[in-house]
Coordinates of C-alpha atoms and ligand atoms in Angstrom, one line a residue:
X215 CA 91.9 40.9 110.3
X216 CA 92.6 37.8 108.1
X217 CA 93.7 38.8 104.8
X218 CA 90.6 37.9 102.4
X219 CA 91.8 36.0 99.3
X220 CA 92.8 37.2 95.8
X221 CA 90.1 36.7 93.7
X222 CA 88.9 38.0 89.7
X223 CA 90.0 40.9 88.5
X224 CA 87.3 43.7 88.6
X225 CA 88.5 46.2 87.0
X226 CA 91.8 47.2 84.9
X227 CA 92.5 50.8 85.9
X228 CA 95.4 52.5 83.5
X229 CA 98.3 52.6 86.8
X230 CA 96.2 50.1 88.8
X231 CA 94.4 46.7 88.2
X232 CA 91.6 45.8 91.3
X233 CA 90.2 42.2 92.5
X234 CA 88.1 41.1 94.4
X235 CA 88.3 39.0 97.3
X236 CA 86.4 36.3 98.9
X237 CA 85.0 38.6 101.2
X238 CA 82.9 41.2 99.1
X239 CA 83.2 43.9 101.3
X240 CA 86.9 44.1 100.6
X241 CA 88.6 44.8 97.4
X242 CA 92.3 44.1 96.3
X243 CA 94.6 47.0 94.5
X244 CA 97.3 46.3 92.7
X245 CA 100.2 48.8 91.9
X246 CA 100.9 48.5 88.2
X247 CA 104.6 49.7 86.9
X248 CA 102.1 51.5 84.1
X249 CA 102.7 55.3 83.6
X250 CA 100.2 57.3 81.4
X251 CA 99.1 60.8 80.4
X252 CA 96.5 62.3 78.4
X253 CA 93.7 60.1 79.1
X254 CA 96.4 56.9 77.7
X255 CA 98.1 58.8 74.9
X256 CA 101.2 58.9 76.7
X257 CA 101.9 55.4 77.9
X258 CA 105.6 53.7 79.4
X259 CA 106.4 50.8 81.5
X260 CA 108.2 52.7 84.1
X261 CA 110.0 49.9 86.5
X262 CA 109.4 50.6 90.2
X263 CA 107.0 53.0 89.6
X264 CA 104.4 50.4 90.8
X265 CA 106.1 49.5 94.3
X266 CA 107.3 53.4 94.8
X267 CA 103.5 55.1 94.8
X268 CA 102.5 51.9 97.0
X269 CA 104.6 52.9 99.7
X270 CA 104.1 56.9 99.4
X271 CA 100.2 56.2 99.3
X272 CA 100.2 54.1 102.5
X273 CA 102.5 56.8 104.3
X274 CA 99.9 59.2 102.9
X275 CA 96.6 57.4 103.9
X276 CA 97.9 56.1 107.4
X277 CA 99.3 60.0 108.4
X278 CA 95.4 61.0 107.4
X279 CA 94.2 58.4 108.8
X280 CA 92.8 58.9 112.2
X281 CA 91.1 62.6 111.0
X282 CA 89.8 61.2 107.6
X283 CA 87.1 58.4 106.9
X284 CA 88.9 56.2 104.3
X285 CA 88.3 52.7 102.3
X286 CA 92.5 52.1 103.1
X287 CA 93.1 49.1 105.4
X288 CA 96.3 48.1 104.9
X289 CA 99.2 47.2 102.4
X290 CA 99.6 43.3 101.7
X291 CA 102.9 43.1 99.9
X292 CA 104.9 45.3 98.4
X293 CA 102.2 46.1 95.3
X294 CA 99.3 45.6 96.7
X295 CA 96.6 47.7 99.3
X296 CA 93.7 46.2 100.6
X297 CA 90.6 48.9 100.9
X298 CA 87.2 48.5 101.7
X299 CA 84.9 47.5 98.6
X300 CA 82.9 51.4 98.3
X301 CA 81.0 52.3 95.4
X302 CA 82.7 54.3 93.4
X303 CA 81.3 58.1 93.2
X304 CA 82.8 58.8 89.7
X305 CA 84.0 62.4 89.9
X306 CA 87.6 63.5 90.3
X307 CA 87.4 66.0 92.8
X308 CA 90.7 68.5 92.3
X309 CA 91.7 70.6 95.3
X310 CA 94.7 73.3 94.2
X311 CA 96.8 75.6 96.5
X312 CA 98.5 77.5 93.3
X313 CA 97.7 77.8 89.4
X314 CA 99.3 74.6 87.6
X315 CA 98.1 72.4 85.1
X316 CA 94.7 72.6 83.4
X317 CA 94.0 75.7 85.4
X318 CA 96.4 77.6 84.3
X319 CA 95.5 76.3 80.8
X320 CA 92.3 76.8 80.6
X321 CA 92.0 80.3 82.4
X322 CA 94.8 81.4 80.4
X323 CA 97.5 82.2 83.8
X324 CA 100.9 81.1 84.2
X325 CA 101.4 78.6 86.4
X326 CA 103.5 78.8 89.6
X327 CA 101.4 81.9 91.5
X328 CA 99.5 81.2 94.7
X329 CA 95.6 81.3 94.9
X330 CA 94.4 83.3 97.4
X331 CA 92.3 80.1 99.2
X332 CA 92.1 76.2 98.0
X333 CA 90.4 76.4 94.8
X334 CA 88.3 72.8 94.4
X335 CA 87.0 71.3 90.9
X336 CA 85.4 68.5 90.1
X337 CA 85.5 66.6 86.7
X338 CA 83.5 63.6 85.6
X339 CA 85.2 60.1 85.4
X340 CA 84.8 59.4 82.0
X341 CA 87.9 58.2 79.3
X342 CA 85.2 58.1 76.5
X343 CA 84.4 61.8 77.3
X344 CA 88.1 62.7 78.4
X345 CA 86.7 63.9 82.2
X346 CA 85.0 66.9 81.7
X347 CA 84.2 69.8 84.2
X348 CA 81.3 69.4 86.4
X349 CA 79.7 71.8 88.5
X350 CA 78.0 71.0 92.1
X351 CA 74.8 71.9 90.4
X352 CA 75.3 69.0 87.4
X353 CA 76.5 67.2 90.0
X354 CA 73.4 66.9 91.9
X355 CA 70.9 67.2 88.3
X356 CA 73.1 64.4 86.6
X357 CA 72.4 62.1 90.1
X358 CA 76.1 61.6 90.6
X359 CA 75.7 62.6 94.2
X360 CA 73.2 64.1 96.2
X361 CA 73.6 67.5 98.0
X362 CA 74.6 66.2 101.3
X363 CA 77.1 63.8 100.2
X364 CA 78.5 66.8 98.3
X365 CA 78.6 68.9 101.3
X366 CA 80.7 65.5 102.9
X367 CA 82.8 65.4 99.6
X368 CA 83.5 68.7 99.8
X369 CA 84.5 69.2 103.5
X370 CA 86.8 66.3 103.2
X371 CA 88.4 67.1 100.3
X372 CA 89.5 70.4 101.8
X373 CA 90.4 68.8 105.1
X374 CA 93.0 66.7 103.5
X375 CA 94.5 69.6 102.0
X376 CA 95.3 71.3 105.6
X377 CA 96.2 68.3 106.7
X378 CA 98.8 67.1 103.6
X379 CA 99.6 71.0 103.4
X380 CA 101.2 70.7 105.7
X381 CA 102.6 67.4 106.1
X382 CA 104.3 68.0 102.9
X383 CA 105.5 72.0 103.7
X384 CA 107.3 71.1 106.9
X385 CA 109.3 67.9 104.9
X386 CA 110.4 71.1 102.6
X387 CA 108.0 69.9 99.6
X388 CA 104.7 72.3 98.4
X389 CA 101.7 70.6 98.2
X390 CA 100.6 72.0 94.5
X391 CA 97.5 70.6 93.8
X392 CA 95.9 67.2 94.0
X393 CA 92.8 64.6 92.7
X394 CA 91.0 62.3 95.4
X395 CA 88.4 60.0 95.0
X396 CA 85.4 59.2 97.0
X397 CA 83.4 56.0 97.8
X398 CA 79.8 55.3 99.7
X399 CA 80.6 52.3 102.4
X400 CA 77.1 51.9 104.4
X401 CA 76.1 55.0 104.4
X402 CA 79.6 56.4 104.6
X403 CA 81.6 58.3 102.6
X404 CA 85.4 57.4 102.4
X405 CA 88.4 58.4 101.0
X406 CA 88.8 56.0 98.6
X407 CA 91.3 54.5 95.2
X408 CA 95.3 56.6 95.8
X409 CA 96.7 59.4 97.0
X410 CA 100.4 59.5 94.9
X411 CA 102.5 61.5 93.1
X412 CA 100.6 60.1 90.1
X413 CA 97.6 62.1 91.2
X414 CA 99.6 65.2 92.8
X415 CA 101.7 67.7 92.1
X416 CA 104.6 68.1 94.2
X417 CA 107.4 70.7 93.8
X418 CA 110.4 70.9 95.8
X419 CA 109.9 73.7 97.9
X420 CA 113.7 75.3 97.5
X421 CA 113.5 75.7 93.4
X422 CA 110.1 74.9 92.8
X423 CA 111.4 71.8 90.6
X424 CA 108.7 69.4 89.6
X425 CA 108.7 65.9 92.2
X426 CA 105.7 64.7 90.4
X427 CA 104.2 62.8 87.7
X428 CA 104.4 66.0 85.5
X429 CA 107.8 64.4 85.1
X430 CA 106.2 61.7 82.9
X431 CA 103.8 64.0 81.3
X432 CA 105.9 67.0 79.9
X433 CA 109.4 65.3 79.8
X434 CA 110.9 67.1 82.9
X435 CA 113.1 64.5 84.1
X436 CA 113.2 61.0 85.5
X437 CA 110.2 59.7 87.0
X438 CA 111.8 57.6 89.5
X439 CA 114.1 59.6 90.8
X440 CA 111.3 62.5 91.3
X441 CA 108.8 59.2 93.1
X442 CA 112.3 58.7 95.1
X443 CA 113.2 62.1 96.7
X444 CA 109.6 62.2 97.9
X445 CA 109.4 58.7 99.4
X446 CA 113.1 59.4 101.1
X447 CA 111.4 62.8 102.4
X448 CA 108.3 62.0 104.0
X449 CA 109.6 58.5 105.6
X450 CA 107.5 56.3 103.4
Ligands
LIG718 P1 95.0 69.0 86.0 O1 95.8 70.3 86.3 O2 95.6 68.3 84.8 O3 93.5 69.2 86.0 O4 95.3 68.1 87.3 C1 95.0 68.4 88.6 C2 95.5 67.4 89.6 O5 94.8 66.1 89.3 C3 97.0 67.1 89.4 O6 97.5 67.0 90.7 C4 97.0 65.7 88.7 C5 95.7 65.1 89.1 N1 95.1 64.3 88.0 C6 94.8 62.9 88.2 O7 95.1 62.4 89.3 N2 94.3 62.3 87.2 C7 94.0 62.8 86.0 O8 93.5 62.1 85.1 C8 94.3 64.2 85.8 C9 94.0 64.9 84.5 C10 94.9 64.9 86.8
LIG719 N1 95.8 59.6 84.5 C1 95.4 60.1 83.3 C2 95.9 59.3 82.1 O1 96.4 58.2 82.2 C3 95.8 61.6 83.1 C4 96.9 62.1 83.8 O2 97.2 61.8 85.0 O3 97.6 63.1 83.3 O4 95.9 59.6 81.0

């Protein structure tokens, strides 16, 4: 296609700032060097950060993308991805493999065991509130989405966690847990915004050390060289 021109920005993200283009049906995301944690708290210019998730998301998104409907099109420079223009569904939808995180925090288990089948969550998008837990029935009482999109959301969402499972386990990297958003496109649903190591946790599967943005969050290392070892990995 002919790339569609840069046009206002829409919407300043906290990682990511989007525009539009001249052609509404296509938006324009830009990779910002921006790391945060704690709804903003925690907030660093990290150089490269921006460019590094670019290329791991489009390795990410084109592996997935002949088994997964997605807003992805293609990358237009070494910061930026062009997607289709969805409509947001606001919900973070969380799929896990083993208890990290807010799990184990808010259930009280230590992080690091397996759960016995993917576990999925989903969390309202909302700084003001700080994204708090939704259930499939608020879901569908709060008119976020309606019962068959959730049945969509909910199949796809665990469909890309065979699929990146694995991807990850056989390039020696576990697949922890993850957050993917959705978007309606014409009566579609799509994969939509990033899939990163800002939105995954990734362990090294040998010693279990943290790949991820965790990194960043609970002062575990260098972010860069964690974003590195997983591009270098999976060939992005
Ligand atoms: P959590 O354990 O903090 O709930 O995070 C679960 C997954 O979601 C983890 O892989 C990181 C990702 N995530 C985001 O992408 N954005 C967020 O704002 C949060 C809190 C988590
Ligand atoms: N992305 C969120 C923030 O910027 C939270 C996180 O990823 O930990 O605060």
């Amino acid at each position: 296609m002919n790339n569609p021109k840069k046009g206002a920005l829409l919407y300043q993200g906290k990682a990511k700032s989007v525009y539009k283009t001249d052609d509404p049906d296509y938006l324009i995301m830009h990779f910002n060097d921006d790391a945060t944690a704690f709804n903003g708290k925690k907030h660093e210019i990290v150089e490269g950060k921006g460019e590094l998730n670019l290329r791991i998301c489009k390795r990410i998104f084109e592996f997935l993308s002949d088994r997964i409907p997605m807003a992805y099109v293609e990358t237009l420079n070494k910061k930026e991805m062009l997607q289709k223009n969805v409509e947001i569904i606001p919900l973070e939808v969380v799929v896990r493999n083993k208890i990290a995180g807010s799990l184990a925090k808010r259930f009280g288990k230590k992080a690091g065991s397996d759960l016995p089948f993917p576990v999925i969550e989903y969390f309202l998008k909302s700084d003001d509130l700080d994204d708090p837990q939704l259930t499939r029935s608020h879901i569908a009482a709060f008119n976020i989405a309606n019962r068959t999109e959730m049945e969509i959301i909910e199949e796809l969402a665990l469909q890309i966690n065979t699929i990146l499972k694995h991807f990850f386990s056989v390039r020696g990297i576990v697949l922890v847990d993850f957050k993917v958003e959705f978007g309606r496109y014409y009566g579609d649903i799509l994969l939509a915004d990033e899939i990163s190591p800002d939105s995954a946790r990734l362990w090294e599967k040998q010693d279990e050390s943290v790949l991820d943005k965790d990194r960043f969050r609970h002062n575990l290392g260098d972010l860069i060289e964690g974003y590195k070892i997983i591009a270098k990995r999976i060939g992005a």
